[in-house]
Amino acid sequence: MAQMLSTKEVAKFLGINEKMVYTLISDKGLPASKVTGKWIFPRHLVEQWVESNTVNYPQTHKVLPPYDGLLVIAGSNDILLEKALSIFNGRYSGHLAVFGNLGSVGGINALRKSLCHMATSHLLQENGSDYNFDFLQGQFESMPVVVNFCKRDQGILLQAGNPGNIKSVKDLGKPGVRIVNRSLATGTRLLFDRELKRAGVAGERITGYDSEVNRHMDVGLEILAGRADAGPGIRPVASLLGLDFLPLCQERYDLVVTRERFFDQGVQYFLGLLHEKAFIQAAEELQGYDVSISGKMIFPHELEVEEAEQQG
């Protein structure tokens, strides 16, 4: 069971008075549940809320060494990304692309600390209308470049045939439902917690809510093995494992690169793959991907001109 804080305890934790706590609940979305007329606060969700709203991160003075054939990508994991890494490594002799599965938040933090060349992220903003920008602003002295990798179907993975008759997120709160979850650093978990809140379901009351795994495929395998009835994940996993799928949204899954490393040879090679037939065919072989804007620069648009000038 997740640790619960009282109003007094969460006020002490945040270093504010108790009246301000109520303001944060109504105005800033501080995670809270009301039980028998009193507010309680899951500590892990409060910590996640603080991290997600942090701005003005201190800048690091460490930098990656000049590019010499090793391309480091970190962040949110994805099946199509794994295939793109394989294409890259098979095509470019003398280059090696490696991936660190840290979740979207972890990938952005790694990029900020200059531990990787690119981060992968799909963090839905609070307004629900865009991805990643709110999480990038304030963490970087200069906003990094954002390039779309793909769009993909995000939702709830279910046992084949849906024996639990789970038709909506609200049904996850029914007695006896067991789930498997993703870690707090992932965009999938942020979306899942958001949908649970919208449905009025207290996640910490669901069996398995605190059982976390590292990859989308791990969620699917737990369900396939019968150890869970449901879990947040992407449609391609459901398709590959023969599971049912409850769609929630089509999300934008992006690559984030600092401007200083954008024109590194390995970065440009990898971005170039997103327009090629091998990558498009890999996406078509999996259900749940849309690559219609893959390789498109989402931010800033002026770099498209700069890129063309450098390549010309």
PDB file of C-alpha atoms in Angstrom:
ATOM      1  CA  MET A   1       0.000   0.000   0.000  1.00  0.00           C
ATOM      2  CA  ALA A   2       1.361   3.423  -0.925  1.00  0.00           C
ATOM      3  CA  GLN A   3       2.332   5.718   1.957  1.00  0.00           C
ATOM      4  CA  MET A   4      -0.387   8.283   2.661  1.00  0.00           C
ATOM      5  CA  LEU A   5       0.204  11.777   4.015  1.00  0.00           C
ATOM      6  CA  SER A   6      -2.278  13.906   5.930  1.00  0.00           C
ATOM      7  CA  THR A   7      -2.877  17.556   5.053  1.00  0.00           C
ATOM      8  CA  LYS A   8      -0.556  18.571   7.879  1.00  0.00           C
ATOM      9  CA  GLU A   9       2.144  16.134   6.733  1.00  0.00           C
ATOM     10  CA  VAL A  10       1.989  17.177   3.070  1.00  0.00           C
ATOM     11  CA  ALA A  11       2.160  20.839   4.119  1.00  0.00           C
ATOM     12  CA  LYS A  12       5.321  20.072   6.115  1.00  0.00           C
ATOM     13  CA  PHE A  13       6.721  18.037   3.200  1.00  0.00           C
ATOM     14  CA  LEU A  14       6.186  20.954   0.781  1.00  0.00           C
ATOM     15  CA  GLY A  15       7.207  23.625   3.309  1.00  0.00           C
ATOM     16  CA  ILE A  16       3.913  25.533   3.087  1.00  0.00           C
ATOM     17  CA  ASN A  17       0.956  26.236   5.385  1.00  0.00           C
ATOM     18  CA  GLU A  18      -2.057  23.957   5.383  1.00  0.00           C
ATOM     19  CA  LYS A  19      -4.365  26.492   3.700  1.00  0.00           C
ATOM     20  CA  MET A  20      -2.036  26.622   0.696  1.00  0.00           C
ATOM     21  CA  VAL A  21      -2.404  22.836   0.309  1.00  0.00           C
ATOM     22  CA  TYR A  22      -6.102  23.255  -0.523  1.00  0.00           C
ATOM     23  CA  THR A  23      -5.244  25.919  -3.094  1.00  0.00           C
ATOM     24  CA  LEU A  24      -2.726  23.591  -4.764  1.00  0.00           C
ATOM     25  CA  ILE A  25      -5.361  20.842  -4.955  1.00  0.00           C
ATOM     26  CA  SER A  26      -7.877  23.042  -6.764  1.00  0.00           C
ATOM     27  CA  ASP A  27      -5.551  25.251  -8.840  1.00  0.00           C
ATOM     28  CA  LYS A  28      -2.426  23.191  -9.500  1.00  0.00           C
ATOM     29  CA  GLY A  29      -3.658  19.596  -9.526  1.00  0.00           C
ATOM     30  CA  LEU A  30      -1.870  18.407  -6.380  1.00  0.00           C
ATOM     31  CA  PRO A  31      -2.756  14.660  -6.243  1.00  0.00           C
ATOM     32  CA  ALA A  32      -5.196  13.992  -3.413  1.00  0.00           C
ATOM     33  CA  SER A  33      -8.109  11.767  -2.417  1.00  0.00           C
ATOM     34  CA  LYS A  34     -10.927  12.516  -0.015  1.00  0.00           C
ATOM     35  CA  VAL A  35     -11.768   9.700   2.386  1.00  0.00           C
ATOM     36  CA  THR A  36     -14.389  10.086   5.159  1.00  0.00           C
ATOM     37  CA  GLY A  37     -14.302  13.851   4.656  1.00  0.00           C
ATOM     38  CA  LYS A  38     -10.538  14.228   5.003  1.00  0.00           C
ATOM     39  CA  TRP A  39      -7.904  14.743   2.338  1.00  0.00           C
ATOM     40  CA  ILE A  40      -5.106  12.161   2.019  1.00  0.00           C
ATOM     41  CA  PHE A  41      -2.110  12.358  -0.297  1.00  0.00           C
ATOM     42  CA  PRO A  42      -0.223   9.381  -1.814  1.00  0.00           C
ATOM     43  CA  ARG A  43       3.398  10.350  -1.126  1.00  0.00           C
ATOM     44  CA  HIS A  44       4.762   8.899  -4.389  1.00  0.00           C
ATOM     45  CA  LEU A  45       2.236  10.931  -6.436  1.00  0.00           C
ATOM     46  CA  VAL A  46       3.114  14.103  -4.544  1.00  0.00           C
ATOM     47  CA  GLU A  47       6.812  13.480  -5.305  1.00  0.00           C
ATOM     48  CA  GLN A  48       5.928  12.882  -8.976  1.00  0.00           C
ATOM     49  CA  TRP A  49       3.876  16.116  -9.034  1.00  0.00           C
ATOM     50  CA  VAL A  50       6.806  18.088  -7.589  1.00  0.00           C
ATOM     51  CA  GLU A  51       9.239  16.657 -10.151  1.00  0.00           C
ATOM     52  CA  SER A  52       6.867  17.258 -13.061  1.00  0.00           C
ATOM     53  CA  ASN A  53       6.424  20.917 -12.046  1.00  0.00           C
ATOM     54  CA  THR A  54      10.098  21.639 -11.405  1.00  0.00           C
ATOM     55  CA  VAL A  55      11.624  24.470 -13.469  1.00  0.00           C
ATOM     56  CA  ASN A  56      15.040  26.153 -13.675  1.00  0.00           C
ATOM     57  CA  TYR A  57      17.143  23.047 -13.288  1.00  0.00           C
ATOM     58  CA  PRO A  58      20.836  23.846 -12.666  1.00  0.00           C
ATOM     59  CA  GLN A  59      22.852  23.482 -15.845  1.00  0.00           C
ATOM     60  CA  THR A  60      25.698  21.008 -15.965  1.00  0.00           C
ATOM     61  CA  HIS A  61      29.159  21.919 -17.212  1.00  0.00           C
ATOM     62  CA  LYS A  62      29.900  18.385 -18.340  1.00  0.00           C
ATOM     63  CA  VAL A  63      29.477  17.665 -22.040  1.00  0.00           C
ATOM     64  CA  LEU A  64      29.531  14.572 -24.174  1.00  0.00           C
ATOM     65  CA  PRO A  65      32.819  14.067 -25.992  1.00  0.00           C
ATOM     66  CA  PRO A  66      32.884  14.947 -29.702  1.00  0.00           C
ATOM     67  CA  TYR A  67      30.888  12.401 -31.702  1.00  0.00           C
ATOM     68  CA  ASP A  68      33.112   9.483 -32.638  1.00  0.00           C
ATOM     69  CA  GLY A  69      30.680   6.798 -33.770  1.00  0.00           C
ATOM     70  CA  LEU A  70      28.765   6.063 -30.537  1.00  0.00           C
ATOM     71  CA  LEU A  71      25.174   7.371 -30.561  1.00  0.00           C
ATOM     72  CA  VAL A  72      23.532   7.320 -27.124  1.00  0.00           C
ATOM     73  CA  ILE A  73      19.732   7.524 -26.885  1.00  0.00           C
ATOM     74  CA  ALA A  74      17.850   7.448 -23.568  1.00  0.00           C
ATOM     75  CA  GLY A  75      14.263   7.735 -22.402  1.00  0.00           C
ATOM     76  CA  SER A  76      10.963   6.025 -23.139  1.00  0.00           C
ATOM     77  CA  ASN A  77      11.181   2.541 -24.646  1.00  0.00           C
ATOM     78  CA  ASP A  78       9.341   1.523 -27.801  1.00  0.00           C
ATOM     79  CA  ILE A  79       9.211  -1.515 -30.089  1.00  0.00           C
ATOM     80  CA  LEU A  80       9.583   0.503 -33.305  1.00  0.00           C
ATOM     81  CA  LEU A  81      12.526   2.348 -31.760  1.00  0.00           C
ATOM     82  CA  GLU A  82      14.245  -1.001 -31.174  1.00  0.00           C
ATOM     83  CA  LYS A  83      13.747  -1.843 -34.840  1.00  0.00           C
ATOM     84  CA  ALA A  84      15.143   1.571 -35.883  1.00  0.00           C
ATOM     85  CA  LEU A  85      18.232   0.955 -33.724  1.00  0.00           C
ATOM     86  CA  SER A  86      18.741  -2.391 -35.459  1.00  0.00           C
ATOM     87  CA  ILE A  87      18.437  -0.759 -38.895  1.00  0.00           C
ATOM     88  CA  PHE A  88      20.957   1.924 -37.882  1.00  0.00           C
ATOM     89  CA  ASN A  89      23.473  -0.583 -36.506  1.00  0.00           C
ATOM     90  CA  GLY A  90      23.160  -2.820 -39.545  1.00  0.00           C
ATOM     91  CA  ARG A  91      23.546   0.000 -42.040  1.00  0.00           C
ATOM     92  CA  TYR A  92      26.300   2.246 -40.704  1.00  0.00           C
ATOM     93  CA  SER A  93      29.593   0.453 -40.275  1.00  0.00           C
ATOM     94  CA  GLY A  94      31.770   2.223 -37.739  1.00  0.00           C
ATOM     95  CA  HIS A  95      28.748   3.563 -35.844  1.00  0.00           C
ATOM     96  CA  LEU A  96      26.874   2.074 -32.900  1.00  0.00           C
ATOM     97  CA  ALA A  97      23.537   3.260 -31.459  1.00  0.00           C
ATOM     98  CA  VAL A  98      22.701   2.218 -27.887  1.00  0.00           C
ATOM     99  CA  PHE A  99      19.593   2.863 -25.790  1.00  0.00           C
ATOM    100  CA  GLY A 100      19.092   3.483 -22.074  1.00  0.00           C
ATOM    101  CA  ASN A 101      15.566   2.663 -20.857  1.00  0.00           C
ATOM    102  CA  LEU A 102      14.995   5.443 -18.314  1.00  0.00           C
ATOM    103  CA  GLY A 103      11.427   6.521 -19.057  1.00  0.00           C
ATOM    104  CA  SER A 104      10.518   9.882 -20.587  1.00  0.00           C
ATOM    105  CA  VAL A 105      11.400  11.922 -17.487  1.00  0.00           C
ATOM    106  CA  GLY A 106      14.668  10.035 -17.054  1.00  0.00           C
ATOM    107  CA  GLY A 107      15.572  10.570 -20.705  1.00  0.00           C
ATOM    108  CA  ILE A 108      15.027  14.320 -20.490  1.00  0.00           C
ATOM    109  CA  ASN A 109      17.095  14.452 -17.295  1.00  0.00           C
ATOM    110  CA  ALA A 110      19.875  12.475 -19.005  1.00  0.00           C
ATOM    111  CA  LEU A 111      19.824  14.876 -21.953  1.00  0.00           C
ATOM    112  CA  ARG A 112      19.987  17.846 -19.584  1.00  0.00           C
ATOM    113  CA  LYS A 113      23.022  16.285 -17.875  1.00  0.00           C
ATOM    114  CA  SER A 114      24.680  15.636 -21.271  1.00  0.00           C
ATOM    115  CA  LEU A 115      24.625  11.867 -20.748  1.00  0.00           C
ATOM    116  CA  CYS A 116      23.042  11.152 -24.142  1.00  0.00           C
ATOM    117  CA  HIS A 117      22.723  12.617 -27.650  1.00  0.00           C
ATOM    118  CA  MET A 118      18.952  12.182 -27.901  1.00  0.00           C
ATOM    119  CA  ALA A 119      16.057  11.570 -25.536  1.00  0.00           C
ATOM    120  CA  THR A 120      12.769   9.855 -26.359  1.00  0.00           C
ATOM    121  CA  SER A 121       9.676  11.290 -24.704  1.00  0.00           C
ATOM    122  CA  HIS A 122       5.861  11.312 -24.842  1.00  0.00           C
ATOM    123  CA  LEU A 123       4.912  13.401 -21.802  1.00  0.00           C
ATOM    124  CA  LEU A 124       1.345  14.668 -22.138  1.00  0.00           C
ATOM    125  CA  GLN A 125       1.003  18.229 -20.889  1.00  0.00           C
ATOM    126  CA  GLU A 126      -1.540  19.153 -18.218  1.00  0.00           C
ATOM    127  CA  ASN A 127      -3.762  20.908 -20.747  1.00  0.00           C
ATOM    128  CA  GLY A 128      -3.898  17.675 -22.740  1.00  0.00           C
ATOM    129  CA  SER A 129      -3.295  19.482 -26.034  1.00  0.00           C
ATOM    130  CA  ASP A 130       0.427  18.912 -26.624  1.00  0.00           C
ATOM    131  CA  TYR A 131       3.449  16.887 -25.580  1.00  0.00           C
ATOM    132  CA  ASN A 132       6.834  17.482 -23.940  1.00  0.00           C
ATOM    133  CA  PHE A 133       7.207  21.270 -24.165  1.00  0.00           C
ATOM    134  CA  ASP A 134       6.055  22.052 -20.624  1.00  0.00           C
ATOM    135  CA  PHE A 135       8.558  19.501 -19.327  1.00  0.00           C
ATOM    136  CA  LEU A 136      11.423  20.927 -21.398  1.00  0.00           C
ATOM    137  CA  GLN A 137      10.915  24.612 -20.623  1.00  0.00           C
ATOM    138  CA  GLY A 138      12.953  25.747 -17.665  1.00  0.00           C
ATOM    139  CA  GLN A 139      15.183  22.662 -17.723  1.00  0.00           C
ATOM    140  CA  PHE A 140      17.345  23.869 -20.592  1.00  0.00           C
ATOM    141  CA  GLU A 141      19.072  27.187 -21.100  1.00  0.00           C
ATOM    142  CA  SER A 142      18.082  26.890 -24.762  1.00  0.00           C
ATOM    143  CA  MET A 143      15.041  24.865 -25.788  1.00  0.00           C
ATOM    144  CA  PRO A 144      16.187  21.668 -27.506  1.00  0.00           C
ATOM    145  CA  VAL A 145      15.118  20.467 -30.938  1.00  0.00           C
ATOM    146  CA  VAL A 146      12.032  18.227 -30.986  1.00  0.00           C
ATOM    147  CA  VAL A 147      11.586  15.813 -33.904  1.00  0.00           C
ATOM    148  CA  ASN A 148       8.698  13.376 -34.172  1.00  0.00           C
ATOM    149  CA  PHE A 149       9.647   9.700 -34.172  1.00  0.00           C
ATOM    150  CA  CYS A 150       6.106   8.371 -34.578  1.00  0.00           C
ATOM    151  CA  LYS A 151       2.564   8.575 -33.341  1.00  0.00           C
ATOM    152  CA  ARG A 152       1.236   5.505 -31.558  1.00  0.00           C
ATOM    153  CA  ASP A 153      -1.934   4.157 -29.922  1.00  0.00           C
ATOM    154  CA  GLN A 154      -1.746   4.282 -26.134  1.00  0.00           C
ATOM    155  CA  GLY A 155      -4.252   2.553 -23.869  1.00  0.00           C
ATOM    156  CA  ILE A 156      -4.897  -0.424 -21.603  1.00  0.00           C
ATOM    157  CA  LEU A 157      -3.685  -3.940 -22.404  1.00  0.00           C
ATOM    158  CA  LEU A 158      -6.201  -6.644 -21.451  1.00  0.00           C
ATOM    159  CA  GLN A 159      -6.271 -10.414 -21.303  1.00  0.00           C
ATOM    160  CA  ALA A 160      -7.335 -12.062 -24.560  1.00  0.00           C
ATOM    161  CA  GLY A 161     -11.111 -12.109 -24.780  1.00  0.00           C
ATOM    162  CA  ASN A 162     -11.339  -9.567 -21.956  1.00  0.00           C
ATOM    163  CA  PRO A 163     -12.735 -12.036 -19.380  1.00  0.00           C
ATOM    164  CA  GLY A 164     -12.882  -9.233 -16.803  1.00  0.00           C
ATOM    165  CA  ASN A 165     -15.294  -7.291 -19.066  1.00  0.00           C
ATOM    166  CA  ILE A 166     -13.217  -4.133 -18.706  1.00  0.00           C
ATOM    167  CA  LYS A 167     -14.840  -1.569 -21.008  1.00  0.00           C
ATOM    168  CA  SER A 168     -13.429   1.640 -19.536  1.00  0.00           C
ATOM    169  CA  VAL A 169     -10.786   2.940 -17.143  1.00  0.00           C
ATOM    170  CA  LYS A 170     -13.474   3.141 -14.466  1.00  0.00           C
ATOM    171  CA  ASP A 171     -13.872  -0.645 -14.652  1.00  0.00           C
ATOM    172  CA  LEU A 172     -10.330  -1.041 -13.343  1.00  0.00           C
ATOM    173  CA  GLY A 173     -11.708  -0.056  -9.950  1.00  0.00           C
ATOM    174  CA  LYS A 174     -14.027  -3.084  -9.815  1.00  0.00           C
ATOM    175  CA  PRO A 175     -13.331  -5.606  -7.022  1.00  0.00           C
ATOM    176  CA  GLY A 176     -10.950  -8.377  -8.007  1.00  0.00           C
ATOM    177  CA  VAL A 177      -9.252  -6.573 -10.909  1.00  0.00           C
ATOM    178  CA  ARG A 178      -5.454  -7.010 -10.889  1.00  0.00           C
ATOM    179  CA  ILE A 179      -3.170  -4.702 -12.824  1.00  0.00           C
ATOM    180  CA  VAL A 180       0.512  -4.309 -13.581  1.00  0.00           C
ATOM    181  CA  ASN A 181       1.906  -0.779 -13.794  1.00  0.00           C
ATOM    182  CA  ARG A 182       4.745   1.306 -15.250  1.00  0.00           C
ATOM    183  CA  SER A 183       7.219   3.400 -13.254  1.00  0.00           C
ATOM    184  CA  LEU A 184       6.644   7.016 -12.236  1.00  0.00           C
ATOM    185  CA  ALA A 185       9.300   8.288 -14.666  1.00  0.00           C
ATOM    186  CA  THR A 186       7.345   7.138 -17.727  1.00  0.00           C
ATOM    187  CA  GLY A 187       4.906   9.048 -19.888  1.00  0.00           C
ATOM    188  CA  THR A 188       2.668   5.983 -19.897  1.00  0.00           C
ATOM    189  CA  ARG A 189       2.329   6.136 -16.101  1.00  0.00           C
ATOM    190  CA  LEU A 190       1.591   9.878 -16.173  1.00  0.00           C
ATOM    191  CA  LEU A 191      -1.180   9.296 -18.712  1.00  0.00           C
ATOM    192  CA  PHE A 192      -2.524   6.303 -16.754  1.00  0.00           C
ATOM    193  CA  ASP A 193      -2.681   8.247 -13.479  1.00  0.00           C
ATOM    194  CA  ARG A 194      -4.354  11.130 -15.289  1.00  0.00           C
ATOM    195  CA  GLU A 195      -7.035   8.812 -16.723  1.00  0.00           C
ATOM    196  CA  LEU A 196      -7.616   7.126 -13.358  1.00  0.00           C
ATOM    197  CA  LYS A 197      -8.132  10.542 -11.772  1.00  0.00           C
ATOM    198  CA  ARG A 198     -10.562  11.588 -14.522  1.00  0.00           C
ATOM    199  CA  ALA A 199     -12.504   8.346 -13.982  1.00  0.00           C
ATOM    200  CA  GLY A 200     -12.629   8.893 -10.206  1.00  0.00           C
ATOM    201  CA  VAL A 201     -10.642   5.722  -9.497  1.00  0.00           C
ATOM    202  CA  ALA A 202      -8.101   5.706  -6.653  1.00  0.00           C
ATOM    203  CA  GLY A 203      -5.128   3.879  -8.165  1.00  0.00           C
ATOM    204  CA  GLU A 204      -3.663   2.866  -4.829  1.00  0.00           C
ATOM    205  CA  ARG A 205      -6.834   0.848  -4.145  1.00  0.00           C
ATOM    206  CA  ILE A 206      -6.319  -1.339  -7.239  1.00  0.00           C
ATOM    207  CA  THR A 207      -4.489  -4.607  -6.665  1.00  0.00           C
ATOM    208  CA  GLY A 208      -1.119  -4.417  -8.424  1.00  0.00           C
ATOM    209  CA  TYR A 209      -1.000  -0.627  -8.752  1.00  0.00           C
ATOM    210  CA  ASP A 210       2.389  -0.593  -7.009  1.00  0.00           C
ATOM    211  CA  SER A 211       3.696  -3.511  -9.118  1.00  0.00           C
ATOM    212  CA  GLU A 212       5.906  -1.739 -11.676  1.00  0.00           C
ATOM    213  CA  VAL A 213       7.777  -3.084 -14.714  1.00  0.00           C
ATOM    214  CA  ASN A 214      10.280  -1.405 -17.022  1.00  0.00           C
ATOM    215  CA  ARG A 215       8.931  -1.928 -20.543  1.00  0.00           C
ATOM    216  CA  HIS A 216       5.670  -2.001 -22.485  1.00  0.00           C
ATOM    217  CA  MET A 217       6.425  -5.601 -23.421  1.00  0.00           C
ATOM    218  CA  ASP A 218       6.852  -6.524 -19.748  1.00  0.00           C
ATOM    219  CA  VAL A 219       3.304  -5.285 -19.071  1.00  0.00           C
ATOM    220  CA  GLY A 220       2.037  -7.488 -21.888  1.00  0.00           C
ATOM    221  CA  LEU A 221       3.950 -10.540 -20.687  1.00  0.00           C
ATOM    222  CA  GLU A 222       2.570 -10.211 -17.149  1.00  0.00           C
ATOM    223  CA  ILE A 223      -0.960 -10.140 -18.573  1.00  0.00           C
ATOM    224  CA  LEU A 224      -0.242 -12.980 -21.003  1.00  0.00           C
ATOM    225  CA  ALA A 225       1.045 -15.101 -18.094  1.00  0.00           C
ATOM    226  CA  GLY A 226      -2.187 -14.491 -16.181  1.00  0.00           C
ATOM    227  CA  ARG A 227      -0.561 -12.561 -13.348  1.00  0.00           C
ATOM    228  CA  ALA A 228      -2.580  -9.430 -14.172  1.00  0.00           C
ATOM    229  CA  ASP A 229      -5.864  -8.612 -15.878  1.00  0.00           C
ATOM    230  CA  ALA A 230      -4.798  -5.274 -17.302  1.00  0.00           C
ATOM    231  CA  GLY A 231      -2.058  -2.669 -17.517  1.00  0.00           C
ATOM    232  CA  PRO A 232      -1.173   0.541 -19.352  1.00  0.00           C
ATOM    233  CA  GLY A 233       0.663   0.104 -22.646  1.00  0.00           C
ATOM    234  CA  ILE A 234       0.714   0.509 -26.412  1.00  0.00           C
ATOM    235  CA  ARG A 235      -1.315  -1.293 -29.087  1.00  0.00           C
ATOM    236  CA  PRO A 236       1.702  -2.914 -30.833  1.00  0.00           C
ATOM    237  CA  VAL A 237       2.314  -5.032 -27.716  1.00  0.00           C
ATOM    238  CA  ALA A 238      -1.300  -6.190 -27.684  1.00  0.00           C
ATOM    239  CA  SER A 239      -1.033  -7.077 -31.372  1.00  0.00           C
ATOM    240  CA  LEU A 240       2.206  -9.044 -30.969  1.00  0.00           C
ATOM    241  CA  LEU A 241       0.992 -11.001 -27.924  1.00  0.00           C
ATOM    242  CA  GLY A 242      -2.618 -11.546 -28.976  1.00  0.00           C
ATOM    243  CA  LEU A 243      -4.068  -9.423 -26.169  1.00  0.00           C
ATOM    244  CA  ASP A 244      -7.149  -7.216 -26.167  1.00  0.00           C
ATOM    245  CA  PHE A 245      -6.675  -3.461 -26.184  1.00  0.00           C
ATOM    246  CA  LEU A 246      -8.708  -0.578 -24.778  1.00  0.00           C
ATOM    247  CA  PRO A 247      -7.587   2.600 -26.630  1.00  0.00           C
ATOM    248  CA  LEU A 248      -7.180   5.880 -24.747  1.00  0.00           C
ATOM    249  CA  CYS A 249      -5.462   8.160 -27.251  1.00  0.00           C
ATOM    250  CA  GLN A 250      -3.045   8.439 -30.131  1.00  0.00           C
ATOM    251  CA  GLU A 251       0.046  10.087 -28.680  1.00  0.00           C
ATOM    252  CA  ARG A 252       3.064  11.822 -30.155  1.00  0.00           C
ATOM    253  CA  TYR A 253       6.339  10.079 -29.352  1.00  0.00           C
ATOM    254  CA  ASP A 254       9.252  12.454 -29.969  1.00  0.00           C
ATOM    255  CA  LEU A 255      13.024  12.605 -30.170  1.00  0.00           C
ATOM    256  CA  VAL A 256      14.605  15.487 -28.234  1.00  0.00           C
ATOM    257  CA  VAL A 257      18.100  16.746 -29.152  1.00  0.00           C
ATOM    258  CA  THR A 258      20.094  19.702 -27.871  1.00  0.00           C
ATOM    259  CA  ARG A 259      20.990  22.234 -30.552  1.00  0.00           C
ATOM    260  CA  GLU A 260      24.684  21.687 -29.847  1.00  0.00           C
ATOM    261  CA  ARG A 261      24.446  18.001 -30.859  1.00  0.00           C
ATOM    262  CA  PHE A 262      21.766  18.219 -33.545  1.00  0.00           C
ATOM    263  CA  PHE A 263      24.211  18.117 -36.460  1.00  0.00           C
ATOM    264  CA  ASP A 264      26.376  15.314 -35.027  1.00  0.00           C
ATOM    265  CA  GLN A 265      26.825  12.733 -37.764  1.00  0.00           C
ATOM    266  CA  GLY A 266      25.153   9.903 -35.870  1.00  0.00           C
ATOM    267  CA  VAL A 267      22.159  12.051 -34.958  1.00  0.00           C
ATOM    268  CA  GLN A 268      21.657  13.046 -38.592  1.00  0.00           C
ATOM    269  CA  TYR A 269      22.056   9.454 -39.782  1.00  0.00           C
ATOM    270  CA  PHE A 270      19.411   8.302 -37.305  1.00  0.00           C
ATOM    271  CA  LEU A 271      16.959  11.079 -38.173  1.00  0.00           C
ATOM    272  CA  GLY A 272      17.471  10.316 -41.854  1.00  0.00           C
ATOM    273  CA  LEU A 273      16.285   6.734 -41.299  1.00  0.00           C
ATOM    274  CA  LEU A 274      12.830   7.990 -40.356  1.00  0.00           C
ATOM    275  CA  HIS A 275      12.133   8.877 -44.000  1.00  0.00           C
ATOM    276  CA  GLU A 276      13.402   5.598 -45.445  1.00  0.00           C
ATOM    277  CA  LYS A 277      11.478   2.590 -46.749  1.00  0.00           C
ATOM    278  CA  ALA A 278      12.993   0.140 -44.241  1.00  0.00           C
ATOM    279  CA  PHE A 279      11.704   2.171 -41.289  1.00  0.00           C
ATOM    280  CA  ILE A 280       8.255   2.720 -42.824  1.00  0.00           C
ATOM    281  CA  GLN A 281       7.913  -1.001 -43.594  1.00  0.00           C
ATOM    282  CA  ALA A 282       8.916  -1.883 -40.013  1.00  0.00           C
ATOM    283  CA  ALA A 283       6.106   0.361 -38.736  1.00  0.00           C
ATOM    284  CA  GLU A 284       3.571  -1.114 -41.176  1.00  0.00           C
ATOM    285  CA  GLU A 285       4.332  -4.623 -39.890  1.00  0.00           C
ATOM    286  CA  LEU A 286       3.165  -3.578 -36.425  1.00  0.00           C
ATOM    287  CA  GLN A 287      -0.361  -2.455 -35.527  1.00  0.00           C
ATOM    288  CA  GLY A 288      -0.758   0.845 -33.714  1.00  0.00           C
ATOM    289  CA  TYR A 289       1.859   3.107 -35.339  1.00  0.00           C
ATOM    290  CA  ASP A 290       1.407   6.171 -37.526  1.00  0.00           C
ATOM    291  CA  VAL A 291       4.601   7.395 -39.235  1.00  0.00           C
ATOM    292  CA  SER A 292       2.968  10.088 -41.365  1.00  0.00           C
ATOM    293  CA  ILE A 293       4.948  12.846 -39.594  1.00  0.00           C
ATOM    294  CA  SER A 294       8.002  10.788 -38.585  1.00  0.00           C
ATOM    295  CA  GLY A 295      11.150  12.867 -39.025  1.00  0.00           C
ATOM    296  CA  LYS A 296       9.175  16.123 -38.980  1.00  0.00           C
ATOM    297  CA  MET A 297      10.707  18.883 -36.884  1.00  0.00           C
ATOM    298  CA  ILE A 298       8.130  19.896 -34.294  1.00  0.00           C
ATOM    299  CA  PHE A 299      10.312  22.611 -32.744  1.00  0.00           C
ATOM    300  CA  PRO A 300      11.925  24.908 -33.783  1.00  0.00           C
ATOM    301  CA  HIS A 301      10.866  25.226 -37.412  1.00  0.00           C
ATOM    302  CA  GLU A 302      13.736  27.551 -38.322  1.00  0.00           C
ATOM    303  CA  LEU A 303      16.244  24.728 -37.934  1.00  0.00           C
ATOM    304  CA  GLU A 304      14.728  23.042 -40.977  1.00  0.00           C
ATOM    305  CA  VAL A 305      16.138  25.881 -43.054  1.00  0.00           C
ATOM    306  CA  GLU A 306      19.490  25.725 -41.255  1.00  0.00           C
ATOM    307  CA  GLU A 307      19.666  21.962 -41.800  1.00  0.00           C
ATOM    308  CA  ALA A 308      18.995  22.352 -45.524  1.00  0.00           C
ATOM    309  CA  GLU A 309      21.719  24.985 -45.801  1.00  0.00           C
ATOM    310  CA  GLN A 310      24.268  22.767 -44.035  1.00  0.00           C
ATOM    311  CA  GLN A 311      23.416  19.736 -46.150  1.00  0.00           C
ATOM    312  CA  GLY A 312      23.365  21.775 -49.368  1.00  0.00           C
TER     313      GLY A 312
END
